[in-house]
């Protein structure tokens, strides 16, 4: 057998190198490259034959894992109904978005439901956490608190205390003495997260890890922790807005893509029971460029306002500014409007925004975006009791989207009585909603924007 080549890897970013170097080409860190030592059996140890493992069938008689609700309904919804024992959850988000606030409220809620909870802060002193708890009115919650970053001590404490839930805020501050690099480096984050997750699985407790998102939008550089945990939640929101969205991007115990909506108030995060009403609350009188999109987030319908501003540009390359939507999707819609409907946007700046700080990823928003663009460009305000949804294909045809009925029902609940939607094979009808089923974009332009 050929001798294995020595391999080196960077402890800061995980990049693999053929040779040792003082500086990592991939991340620019100095003195971070170490040789990966292959694991070889010690002297006198001969690799033995494997043991035969027992196989089983897929049929199960076990009941589904019991869940513990916090009573904090928006949080329980995102978790898929509550906390599962022996599970690991990662909560990621920008610094300052409110992760510590959310978790202090969550851990207090679980503690009040009878779970034994430990909150470990690696970022703030115990007095600071206590001060925050006071401000949130949680000083009486039976939560045990520690300010510590040395993981070995934390694990020893958990082992002795046997809690049901441990919150680690944040994983980037934790360190193990067996790993040489600094806290927050990929090697430390990987090692400490692995240690905590495997401990939680072994002992049957639930662990919640807080992770800061780096500039590139990933938790601790390469997504080192995401694959280790059962559930990944992101806490999102625009700084200037009080709305915060907790989104499940991975969940082994429930539906992914589910969202919980919160409002940041002077006394912590408050649940938002009716997100659609909240997202539409800032809407003024009907104005060109404003369209209400009937979307689906996770398992529930959510209405949001999509705003566009199209103005003639003085720049050689006109501006395309997008907040809350995918900018590639905007380019596609502009190209379709130009090529299929003959409406040019060259020489015009385009600004697009989802009101309230929600991020919309659904292709069903295409038609609402197109209508907002047309409405602003043509200075035609759409009726204020109209909702829009539908996917646009490159040919300009409208594709039906899922859950038409749920979208319409939510619109009706909020007092809307008209909708523009793609044509369905089986026409949907809802009393009280005037449904315009359109085959393609050209017809939408002709019907609502008096051109095309
Ligand atoms: P924090 O939970 O510390 O954020 P993270 O842990 O994600 O870094 O939240 C910090 C922000 O939240 C801070 O700017 C102040 C604001 N905040 C409130 O508006 N109301 C409150 O009751 C609390 C505790 C914080
Ligand atoms: Mg924090």
CSV table of C-alpha atoms and ligand atoms in Angstrom, one decimal:
chain,number,residue,atom,x,y,z
A,1,UNK,CA,0.0,0.0,0.0
A,2,UNK,CA,1.3,3.5,-0.9
A,3,UNK,CA,2.4,5.5,2.1
A,4,UNK,CA,-0.2,8.0,3.0
A,5,UNK,CA,0.9,11.6,2.2
A,6,UNK,CA,1.1,14.0,5.0
A,7,UNK,CA,-1.8,16.4,5.1
A,8,UNK,CA,-2.1,19.7,6.8
A,9,UNK,CA,-5.2,21.7,7.7
A,10,UNK,CA,-5.9,25.1,9.0
A,11,UNK,CA,-7.4,25.2,12.5
A,12,UNK,CA,-9.1,28.5,11.8
A,13,UNK,CA,-11.0,27.8,8.6
A,14,UNK,CA,-10.6,24.0,8.1
A,15,UNK,CA,-8.9,24.4,4.6
A,16,UNK,CA,-6.7,21.4,3.7
A,17,UNK,CA,-3.2,22.0,2.5
A,18,UNK,CA,-0.5,19.7,1.0
A,19,UNK,CA,2.4,21.6,2.6
A,20,UNK,CA,2.9,23.4,5.9
A,21,UNK,CA,2.8,27.2,5.5
A,22,UNK,CA,3.0,30.1,8.0
A,23,UNK,CA,-0.2,31.6,6.6
A,24,UNK,CA,-3.4,30.0,5.4
A,25,UNK,CA,-4.2,30.9,1.7
A,26,UNK,CA,-7.8,30.3,2.3
A,27,UNK,CA,-8.5,32.6,5.3
A,28,UNK,CA,-5.3,34.5,5.8
A,29,UNK,CA,-4.8,33.4,9.4
A,30,UNK,CA,-1.2,33.2,10.6
A,31,UNK,CA,0.3,30.1,12.4
A,32,UNK,CA,-2.9,28.2,12.1
A,33,UNK,CA,-1.8,25.3,9.9
A,34,UNK,CA,-1.1,22.0,11.7
A,35,UNK,CA,-0.3,18.5,10.4
A,36,UNK,CA,-3.3,16.1,10.5
A,37,UNK,CA,-1.9,13.0,12.3
A,38,UNK,CA,-3.5,9.9,11.0
A,39,UNK,CA,-5.1,7.7,13.6
A,40,UNK,CA,-3.0,4.5,13.9
A,41,UNK,CA,-3.4,1.7,16.3
A,42,UNK,CA,-0.9,1.6,19.1
A,43,UNK,CA,1.9,-1.1,19.3
A,44,UNK,CA,0.6,-4.6,19.9
A,45,UNK,CA,-2.9,-3.7,18.8
A,46,UNK,CA,-4.0,-5.6,15.8
A,47,UNK,CA,-7.1,-4.4,13.9
A,48,UNK,CA,-9.6,-7.1,14.7
A,49,UNK,CA,-12.6,-8.4,12.8
A,50,UNK,CA,-15.8,-6.3,13.1
A,51,UNK,CA,-18.6,-7.4,15.3
A,52,UNK,CA,-21.9,-8.3,13.7
A,53,UNK,CA,-24.5,-5.7,14.5
A,54,UNK,CA,-28.3,-6.4,15.0
A,55,UNK,CA,-30.5,-5.2,12.1
A,56,UNK,CA,-34.1,-4.3,12.5
A,57,UNK,CA,-37.1,-3.4,10.5
A,58,UNK,CA,-38.6,0.1,9.9
A,59,UNK,CA,-41.9,-0.8,11.6
A,60,UNK,CA,-42.0,0.7,15.1
A,61,UNK,CA,-44.1,0.2,18.1
A,62,UNK,CA,-42.4,3.1,20.0
A,63,UNK,CA,-44.5,6.1,20.6
A,64,UNK,CA,-43.2,9.4,19.1
A,65,UNK,CA,-40.7,11.2,21.3
A,66,UNK,CA,-42.5,13.1,24.1
A,67,UNK,CA,-42.4,16.9,23.7
A,68,UNK,CA,-42.3,19.5,26.3
A,69,UNK,CA,-43.9,22.8,25.4
A,70,UNK,CA,-42.7,26.1,26.9
A,71,UNK,CA,-46.1,27.7,26.6
A,72,UNK,CA,-44.4,30.3,24.5
A,73,UNK,CA,-46.5,29.3,21.5
A,74,UNK,CA,-44.4,30.9,18.7
A,75,UNK,CA,-41.3,29.1,20.0
A,76,UNK,CA,-43.1,25.8,20.4
A,77,UNK,CA,-44.4,26.0,16.8
A,78,UNK,CA,-40.9,26.5,15.4
A,79,UNK,CA,-39.6,23.6,17.4
A,80,UNK,CA,-42.3,21.4,15.9
A,81,UNK,CA,-44.5,21.2,19.0
A,82,UNK,CA,-42.0,21.5,21.8
A,83,UNK,CA,-38.6,20.3,23.1
A,84,UNK,CA,-37.5,16.7,22.5
A,85,UNK,CA,-35.3,15.1,25.1
A,86,UNK,CA,-31.7,14.1,24.0
A,87,UNK,CA,-31.7,16.6,21.2
A,88,UNK,CA,-29.5,19.5,20.2
A,89,UNK,CA,-30.7,22.8,18.8
A,90,UNK,CA,-28.6,25.6,17.3
A,91,UNK,CA,-30.0,29.1,17.3
A,92,UNK,CA,-28.1,31.4,14.9
A,93,UNK,CA,-28.4,35.1,14.2
A,94,UNK,CA,-26.6,38.4,13.8
A,95,UNK,CA,-25.0,39.9,16.9
A,96,UNK,CA,-27.5,42.1,18.8
A,97,UNK,CA,-30.6,40.7,17.1
A,98,UNK,CA,-31.9,39.3,20.4
A,99,UNK,CA,-30.8,35.7,20.8
A,100,UNK,CA,-29.8,36.1,24.4
A,101,UNK,CA,-33.1,37.8,25.2
A,102,UNK,CA,-35.1,35.0,23.4
A,103,UNK,CA,-33.2,32.2,25.1
A,104,UNK,CA,-33.5,33.7,28.6
A,105,UNK,CA,-37.2,34.0,28.1
A,106,UNK,CA,-37.4,30.5,26.6
A,107,UNK,CA,-35.4,28.9,29.4
A,108,UNK,CA,-37.5,30.7,32.0
A,109,UNK,CA,-40.7,29.5,30.3
A,110,UNK,CA,-39.4,25.9,30.2
A,111,UNK,CA,-38.3,26.1,33.9
A,112,UNK,CA,-41.7,27.3,34.9
A,113,UNK,CA,-43.2,24.2,33.1
A,114,UNK,CA,-41.2,22.1,35.5
A,115,UNK,CA,-38.0,21.4,33.5
A,116,UNK,CA,-34.7,21.6,35.3
A,117,UNK,CA,-32.8,24.3,33.3
A,118,UNK,CA,-29.3,25.6,33.3
A,119,UNK,CA,-28.3,28.8,31.4
A,120,UNK,CA,-24.6,29.2,30.8
A,121,UNK,CA,-23.4,32.5,29.6
A,122,UNK,CA,-20.0,32.8,28.1
A,123,UNK,CA,-20.5,36.4,26.9
A,124,UNK,CA,-21.9,38.2,29.9
A,125,UNK,CA,-21.2,38.2,33.6
A,126,UNK,CA,-23.8,36.6,35.9
A,127,UNK,CA,-24.7,40.0,37.2
A,128,UNK,CA,-25.5,41.3,33.7
A,129,UNK,CA,-27.7,38.3,32.9
A,130,UNK,CA,-29.5,38.9,36.3
A,131,UNK,CA,-30.0,42.5,35.3
A,132,UNK,CA,-31.5,41.4,32.0
A,133,UNK,CA,-33.7,38.9,33.8
A,134,UNK,CA,-35.0,41.6,36.1
A,135,UNK,CA,-35.8,43.8,33.1
A,136,UNK,CA,-37.7,41.0,31.6
A,137,UNK,CA,-39.6,40.3,34.8
A,138,UNK,CA,-38.0,36.8,35.0
A,139,UNK,CA,-36.1,37.1,38.3
A,140,UNK,CA,-38.4,34.5,39.9
A,141,UNK,CA,-38.0,31.8,37.3
A,142,UNK,CA,-36.3,28.7,38.7
A,143,UNK,CA,-33.3,28.8,36.2
A,144,UNK,CA,-29.8,28.0,37.4
A,145,UNK,CA,-27.2,30.4,36.0
A,146,UNK,CA,-23.5,30.2,35.3
A,147,UNK,CA,-21.0,32.5,33.6
A,148,UNK,CA,-18.3,30.1,32.3
A,149,UNK,CA,-16.5,29.3,29.1
A,150,UNK,CA,-14.4,26.3,30.1
A,151,UNK,CA,-16.3,23.4,28.6
A,152,UNK,CA,-14.8,20.6,30.8
A,153,UNK,CA,-16.1,22.4,33.9
A,154,UNK,CA,-19.5,23.0,32.4
A,155,UNK,CA,-19.8,19.3,31.4
A,156,UNK,CA,-18.8,18.2,34.9
A,157,UNK,CA,-21.4,20.5,36.4
A,158,UNK,CA,-24.1,19.2,34.0
A,159,UNK,CA,-23.1,15.7,34.9
A,160,UNK,CA,-23.6,16.4,38.6
A,161,UNK,CA,-26.8,18.5,38.3
A,162,UNK,CA,-28.6,16.3,35.7
A,163,UNK,CA,-30.7,19.1,34.2
A,164,UNK,CA,-33.4,18.6,31.4
A,165,UNK,CA,-32.2,21.6,29.4
A,166,UNK,CA,-28.9,23.4,29.1
A,167,UNK,CA,-28.5,26.7,27.1
A,168,UNK,CA,-25.0,27.6,26.0
A,169,UNK,CA,-24.7,31.3,25.0
A,170,UNK,CA,-22.6,31.2,22.8
A,171,UNK,CA,-20.8,28.3,21.3
A,172,UNK,CA,-18.1,30.7,20.0
A,173,UNK,CA,-17.0,31.6,23.5
A,174,UNK,CA,-16.5,27.9,24.7
A,175,UNK,CA,-13.1,26.3,24.7
A,176,UNK,CA,-11.5,22.9,25.5
A,177,UNK,CA,-7.9,22.6,26.6
A,178,UNK,CA,-7.3,19.7,24.3
A,179,UNK,CA,-7.7,21.9,21.3
A,180,UNK,CA,-4.9,24.4,20.6
A,181,UNK,CA,-6.6,27.2,18.7
A,182,UNK,CA,-8.5,30.2,20.1
A,183,UNK,CA,-12.2,30.1,21.2
A,184,UNK,CA,-14.4,30.9,18.2
A,185,UNK,CA,-12.1,29.2,15.7
A,186,UNK,CA,-13.5,26.4,13.6
A,187,UNK,CA,-11.5,23.8,15.5
A,188,UNK,CA,-12.7,24.9,18.9
A,189,UNK,CA,-16.3,25.4,17.8
A,190,UNK,CA,-16.3,22.0,16.2
A,191,UNK,CA,-14.8,20.3,19.2
A,192,UNK,CA,-16.9,22.0,21.8
A,193,UNK,CA,-20.2,21.5,19.9
A,194,UNK,CA,-19.3,17.9,19.3
A,195,UNK,CA,-18.6,17.3,23.0
A,196,UNK,CA,-21.8,19.0,24.1
A,197,UNK,CA,-24.0,17.3,21.5
A,198,UNK,CA,-22.7,13.8,22.2
A,199,UNK,CA,-23.0,14.4,25.9
A,200,UNK,CA,-26.6,15.5,25.5
A,201,UNK,CA,-27.5,12.4,23.4
A,202,UNK,CA,-25.8,10.1,25.9
A,203,UNK,CA,-27.5,11.6,28.9
A,204,UNK,CA,-30.9,12.3,27.4
A,205,UNK,CA,-30.9,16.1,28.0
A,206,UNK,CA,-31.7,18.8,25.5
A,207,UNK,CA,-29.1,21.4,24.7
A,208,UNK,CA,-29.5,24.7,22.9
A,209,UNK,CA,-26.4,26.3,21.4
A,210,UNK,CA,-26.3,29.9,20.4
A,211,UNK,CA,-24.2,30.7,17.4
A,212,UNK,CA,-23.2,34.1,15.9
A,213,UNK,CA,-23.5,34.4,12.2
A,214,UNK,CA,-20.4,35.6,10.6
A,215,UNK,CA,-20.3,38.3,7.9
A,216,UNK,CA,-20.7,35.6,5.2
A,217,UNK,CA,-24.0,34.6,6.9
A,218,UNK,CA,-22.8,31.3,8.1
A,219,UNK,CA,-22.5,30.1,11.7
A,220,UNK,CA,-18.8,29.9,12.7
A,221,UNK,CA,-17.3,30.0,9.2
A,222,UNK,CA,-18.0,26.8,7.4
A,223,UNK,CA,-21.3,25.3,8.6
A,224,UNK,CA,-19.4,23.2,11.2
A,225,UNK,CA,-22.2,22.9,13.7
A,226,UNK,CA,-25.3,22.7,11.5
A,227,UNK,CA,-24.8,19.0,10.6
A,228,UNK,CA,-24.2,18.0,14.2
A,229,UNK,CA,-27.4,19.2,15.6
A,230,UNK,CA,-31.0,18.1,15.2
A,231,UNK,CA,-32.6,21.5,14.7
A,232,UNK,CA,-31.2,24.7,13.2
A,233,UNK,CA,-33.1,27.9,13.9
A,234,UNK,CA,-32.2,31.3,12.6
A,235,UNK,CA,-33.3,34.5,14.4
A,236,UNK,CA,-33.7,37.2,11.8
A,237,UNK,CA,-34.9,40.7,11.5
A,238,UNK,CA,-34.0,44.2,10.3
A,239,UNK,CA,-32.2,46.3,12.9
A,240,UNK,CA,-34.6,49.3,12.4
A,241,UNK,CA,-37.7,47.1,12.9
A,242,UNK,CA,-39.1,45.7,16.0
A,243,UNK,CA,-40.2,42.4,14.3
A,244,UNK,CA,-38.1,39.3,14.7
A,245,UNK,CA,-38.6,36.0,12.9
A,246,UNK,CA,-37.4,32.7,14.3
A,247,UNK,CA,-37.1,30.3,11.3
A,248,UNK,CA,-36.5,26.6,11.3
A,249,UNK,CA,-34.1,25.8,8.5
A,250,UNK,CA,-33.5,22.2,9.6
A,251,UNK,CA,-35.6,20.1,12.0
A,252,UNK,CA,-35.4,16.4,12.5
A,253,UNK,CA,-38.4,16.5,14.8
A,254,UNK,CA,-40.8,18.8,12.9
A,255,UNK,CA,-41.4,20.7,9.7
A,256,UNK,CA,-38.6,22.9,8.4
A,257,UNK,CA,-39.3,26.4,7.2
A,258,UNK,CA,-41.7,27.0,10.0
A,259,UNK,CA,-41.6,30.5,11.4
A,260,UNK,CA,-42.4,32.1,14.7
A,261,UNK,CA,-42.9,35.9,14.8
A,262,UNK,CA,-41.9,38.1,17.7
A,263,UNK,CA,-41.9,41.8,18.5
A,264,UNK,CA,-39.0,43.3,20.4
A,265,UNK,CA,-40.4,45.5,23.1
A,266,UNK,CA,-39.0,47.4,26.0
A,267,UNK,CA,-39.6,44.3,28.2
A,268,UNK,CA,-38.3,41.6,25.9
A,269,UNK,CA,-39.8,39.6,23.0
A,270,UNK,CA,-43.6,39.4,22.7
A,271,UNK,CA,-45.3,36.8,20.6
A,272,UNK,CA,-47.2,38.0,17.6
A,273,UNK,CA,-50.4,36.0,17.2
A,274,UNK,CA,-51.5,37.4,13.9
A,275,UNK,CA,-48.3,38.1,11.8
A,276,UNK,CA,-50.3,39.2,8.7
A,277,UNK,CA,-52.1,41.9,10.5
A,278,UNK,CA,-48.7,43.1,11.9
A,279,UNK,CA,-46.9,43.1,8.6
A,280,UNK,CA,-49.7,45.0,7.0
A,281,UNK,CA,-50.2,47.4,9.9
A,282,UNK,CA,-47.9,50.1,8.5
A,283,UNK,CA,-49.7,50.2,5.1
A,284,UNK,CA,-51.1,53.6,4.2
A,285,UNK,CA,-53.6,54.6,1.5
A,286,UNK,CA,-53.3,52.8,-1.8
A,287,UNK,CA,-50.1,54.0,-3.5
A,288,UNK,CA,-48.3,53.1,-6.7
A,289,UNK,CA,-45.7,50.4,-6.1
A,290,UNK,CA,-47.4,48.7,-3.2
A,291,UNK,CA,-48.8,45.2,-3.5
A,292,UNK,CA,-50.0,42.7,-0.9
A,293,UNK,CA,-48.5,39.3,-1.4
A,294,UNK,CA,-50.4,36.3,0.0
A,295,UNK,CA,-47.5,34.0,1.0
A,296,UNK,CA,-47.0,30.8,2.9
A,297,UNK,CA,-44.3,30.6,5.6
A,298,UNK,CA,-43.9,27.0,6.9
A,299,UNK,CA,-47.3,25.7,7.5
A,300,UNK,CA,-49.2,29.0,7.7
A,301,UNK,CA,-50.2,31.8,5.4
A,302,UNK,CA,-48.7,35.2,5.9
A,303,UNK,CA,-49.6,38.4,4.1
A,304,UNK,CA,-46.9,40.9,3.5
A,305,UNK,CA,-46.6,44.2,1.6
A,306,UNK,CA,-44.2,44.3,-1.3
A,307,UNK,CA,-43.0,47.8,-2.2
A,308,UNK,CA,-41.3,48.8,-5.4
A,309,UNK,CA,-40.0,52.2,-6.6
A,310,UNK,CA,-39.0,52.6,-10.3
A,311,UNK,CA,-37.4,55.9,-11.1
A,312,UNK,CA,-35.4,57.2,-14.1
A,313,UNK,CA,-31.7,56.9,-13.4
A,314,UNK,CA,-28.8,59.2,-13.9
A,315,UNK,CA,-26.3,56.4,-13.6
A,316,UNK,CA,-24.7,54.5,-16.5
A,317,UNK,CA,-25.6,51.2,-14.8
A,318,UNK,CA,-29.0,51.7,-13.1
A,319,UNK,CA,-29.3,50.7,-9.5
A,320,UNK,CA,-31.1,47.5,-8.4
A,321,UNK,CA,-31.6,47.5,-4.7
A,322,UNK,CA,-33.4,44.6,-3.0
A,323,UNK,CA,-34.3,44.1,0.7
A,324,UNK,CA,-36.0,40.9,1.8
A,325,UNK,CA,-36.1,39.2,-1.6
A,326,UNK,CA,-33.6,37.4,-3.8
A,327,UNK,CA,-31.9,39.9,-6.2
A,328,UNK,CA,-31.4,37.2,-8.9
A,329,UNK,CA,-35.2,36.7,-8.8
A,330,UNK,CA,-35.7,40.4,-9.5
A,331,UNK,CA,-33.4,40.3,-12.5
A,332,UNK,CA,-35.3,37.4,-13.9
A,333,UNK,CA,-38.7,39.2,-13.4
A,334,UNK,CA,-37.3,42.4,-15.0
A,335,UNK,CA,-36.0,40.3,-18.0
A,336,UNK,CA,-39.4,38.6,-18.4
A,337,UNK,CA,-41.3,41.9,-18.3
A,338,UNK,CA,-39.0,43.3,-20.9
A,339,UNK,CA,-38.8,40.3,-23.2
A,340,UNK,CA,-42.4,39.0,-23.0
A,341,UNK,CA,-44.4,42.1,-22.3
A,342,UNK,CA,-42.3,44.7,-24.0
A,343,UNK,CA,-41.9,46.9,-20.9
A,344,UNK,CA,-38.3,48.1,-20.6
A,345,UNK,CA,-36.6,48.9,-17.3
A,346,UNK,CA,-33.3,50.0,-18.9
A,347,UNK,CA,-32.2,53.4,-17.7
A,348,UNK,CA,-34.4,53.1,-14.5
A,349,UNK,CA,-33.4,52.6,-10.9
A,350,UNK,CA,-35.3,49.8,-9.2
A,351,UNK,CA,-35.8,49.5,-5.5
A,352,UNK,CA,-37.6,46.6,-4.0
A,353,UNK,CA,-38.5,46.0,-0.4
A,354,UNK,CA,-40.6,43.6,1.8
A,355,UNK,CA,-42.2,45.7,4.5
A,356,UNK,CA,-41.7,44.7,8.1
A,357,UNK,CA,-38.3,43.0,7.6
A,358,UNK,CA,-39.6,39.6,6.5
A,359,UNK,CA,-37.4,37.7,4.1
A,360,UNK,CA,-39.5,36.1,1.3
A,361,UNK,CA,-38.0,33.1,-0.5
A,362,UNK,CA,-41.1,31.7,-2.2
A,363,UNK,CA,-41.2,31.8,-6.0
A,364,UNK,CA,-44.9,32.5,-5.5
A,365,UNK,CA,-43.9,36.1,-4.8
A,366,UNK,CA,-42.9,36.6,-8.4
A,367,UNK,CA,-46.3,37.9,-9.6
A,368,UNK,CA,-46.6,40.3,-6.6
A,369,UNK,CA,-43.1,41.6,-7.4
A,370,UNK,CA,-44.0,42.1,-11.1
A,371,UNK,CA,-47.2,43.9,-10.1
A,372,UNK,CA,-45.4,46.2,-7.7
A,373,UNK,CA,-42.8,47.0,-10.4
A,374,UNK,CA,-45.5,47.7,-13.0
A,375,UNK,CA,-47.6,49.7,-10.5
A,376,UNK,CA,-44.7,52.0,-9.7
A,377,UNK,CA,-43.5,52.3,-13.3
A,378,UNK,CA,-47.0,53.1,-14.7
A,379,UNK,CA,-48.1,55.2,-11.6
A,380,UNK,CA,-51.2,53.0,-11.2
A,381,UNK,CA,-52.1,52.2,-7.7
A,382,UNK,CA,-53.7,48.7,-7.3
A,383,UNK,CA,-56.9,48.5,-5.2
A,384,UNK,CA,-56.2,48.2,-1.5
A,385,UNK,CA,-58.4,45.1,-1.1
A,386,UNK,CA,-56.4,43.0,-3.6
A,387,UNK,CA,-53.8,40.3,-2.9
A,388,UNK,CA,-51.5,38.8,-5.5
A,389,UNK,CA,-49.5,35.5,-5.8
A,390,UNK,CA,-48.1,33.2,-8.5
A,391,UNK,CA,-44.9,32.0,-10.0
A,392,UNK,CA,-43.7,33.5,-13.3
A,393,UNK,CA,-41.9,31.2,-15.7
A,394,UNK,CA,-39.3,32.4,-18.2
A,395,UNK,CA,-41.9,32.3,-21.0
A,396,UNK,CA,-44.1,34.8,-19.1
A,397,UNK,CA,-46.7,32.1,-18.2
A,398,UNK,CA,-48.0,32.0,-14.6
A,399,UNK,CA,-47.5,28.7,-12.8
A,400,UNK,CA,-49.9,27.6,-10.1
A,401,UNK,CA,-48.5,27.6,-6.5
A,402,UNK,CA,-49.3,25.4,-3.5
A,403,UNK,CA,-52.0,26.1,-0.9
A,404,UNK,CA,-54.1,28.5,-3.0
A,405,UNK,CA,-57.0,28.0,-0.7
A,406,UNK,CA,-55.1,28.8,2.4
A,407,UNK,CA,-53.7,31.9,0.9
A,408,UNK,CA,-57.2,33.1,-0.1
A,409,UNK,CA,-58.7,32.2,3.3
A,410,UNK,CA,-56.0,34.3,5.1
A,411,UNK,CA,-56.7,37.2,2.7
A,412,UNK,CA,-60.4,36.9,3.3
A,413,UNK,CA,-59.8,36.9,7.1
A,414,UNK,CA,-58.0,40.2,6.9
A,415,UNK,CA,-60.7,41.8,4.8
A,416,UNK,CA,-59.4,41.5,1.3
A,417,UNK,CA,-61.9,40.7,-1.4
A,418,UNK,CA,-60.0,40.5,-4.6
A,419,UNK,CA,-57.0,38.3,-5.8
A,420,UNK,CA,-54.8,37.8,-8.8
A,421,UNK,CA,-53.6,34.3,-9.1
A,422,UNK,CA,-52.4,31.8,-11.8
A,423,UNK,CA,-55.1,29.8,-13.6
A,424,UNK,CA,-55.8,26.5,-11.9
A,425,UNK,CA,-56.9,23.2,-13.5
A,426,UNK,CA,-59.6,23.0,-10.9
A,427,UNK,CA,-60.8,26.6,-10.4
A,428,UNK,CA,-60.8,27.6,-6.7
A,429,UNK,CA,-63.7,29.6,-5.5
A,430,UNK,CA,-64.2,31.2,-2.1
A,431,UNK,CA,-67.3,33.2,-1.4
A,432,UNK,CA,-66.5,36.8,-0.8
A,433,UNK,CA,-63.3,36.8,-2.9
A,434,UNK,CA,-63.3,37.9,-6.5
A,435,UNK,CA,-60.6,35.7,-8.0
A,436,UNK,CA,-58.9,36.8,-11.2
A,437,UNK,CA,-57.2,33.7,-12.6
A,438,UNK,CA,-54.6,34.8,-15.2
A,439,UNK,CA,-52.8,32.5,-17.7
A,440,UNK,CA,-49.8,34.8,-18.2
A,441,UNK,CA,-48.1,38.0,-17.4
A,442,UNK,CA,-49.2,39.8,-20.6
A,443,UNK,CA,-52.8,39.4,-19.6
A,444,UNK,CA,-52.1,40.8,-16.2
A,445,UNK,CA,-50.5,43.8,-17.8
A,446,UNK,CA,-53.4,44.3,-20.2
A,447,UNK,CA,-56.0,43.9,-17.5
A,448,UNK,CA,-54.6,45.8,-14.6
A,449,UNK,CA,-52.1,48.2,-16.1
A,450,UNK,CA,-53.9,49.2,-19.3
A,451,UNK,CA,-51.1,48.3,-21.7
A,452,UNK,CA,-49.4,45.2,-23.2
B,1,LIG,P1,-29.4,40.5,22.8
B,1,LIG,O1,-30.4,39.4,23.2
B,1,LIG,O2,-28.3,40.8,23.7
B,1,LIG,O3,-28.8,40.1,21.4
B,1,LIG,P2,-27.8,38.9,20.9
B,1,LIG,O4,-27.7,37.9,22.1
B,1,LIG,O5,-28.4,38.3,19.7
B,1,LIG,O6,-26.5,39.5,20.6
B,1,LIG,O7,-30.3,41.7,22.4
B,1,LIG,C1,-29.7,42.9,22.3
B,1,LIG,C2,-30.7,44.0,21.8
B,1,LIG,O8,-32.1,43.8,22.2
B,1,LIG,C3,-30.3,45.3,22.4
B,1,LIG,O9,-30.0,46.1,21.3
B,1,LIG,C4,-31.4,45.8,23.2
B,1,LIG,C5,-32.6,45.0,22.7
B,1,LIG,N1,-33.5,44.7,23.8
B,1,LIG,C6,-34.8,45.3,23.8
B,1,LIG,O10,-35.1,46.1,23.0
B,1,LIG,N2,-35.6,45.0,24.9
B,1,LIG,C7,-35.3,44.2,25.9
B,1,LIG,O11,-36.1,43.9,26.8
B,1,LIG,C8,-34.0,43.6,25.8
B,1,LIG,C9,-33.5,42.7,26.9
B,1,LIG,C10,-33.1,43.9,24.8
B,2,LIG,MG1,-26.0,37.5,23.3
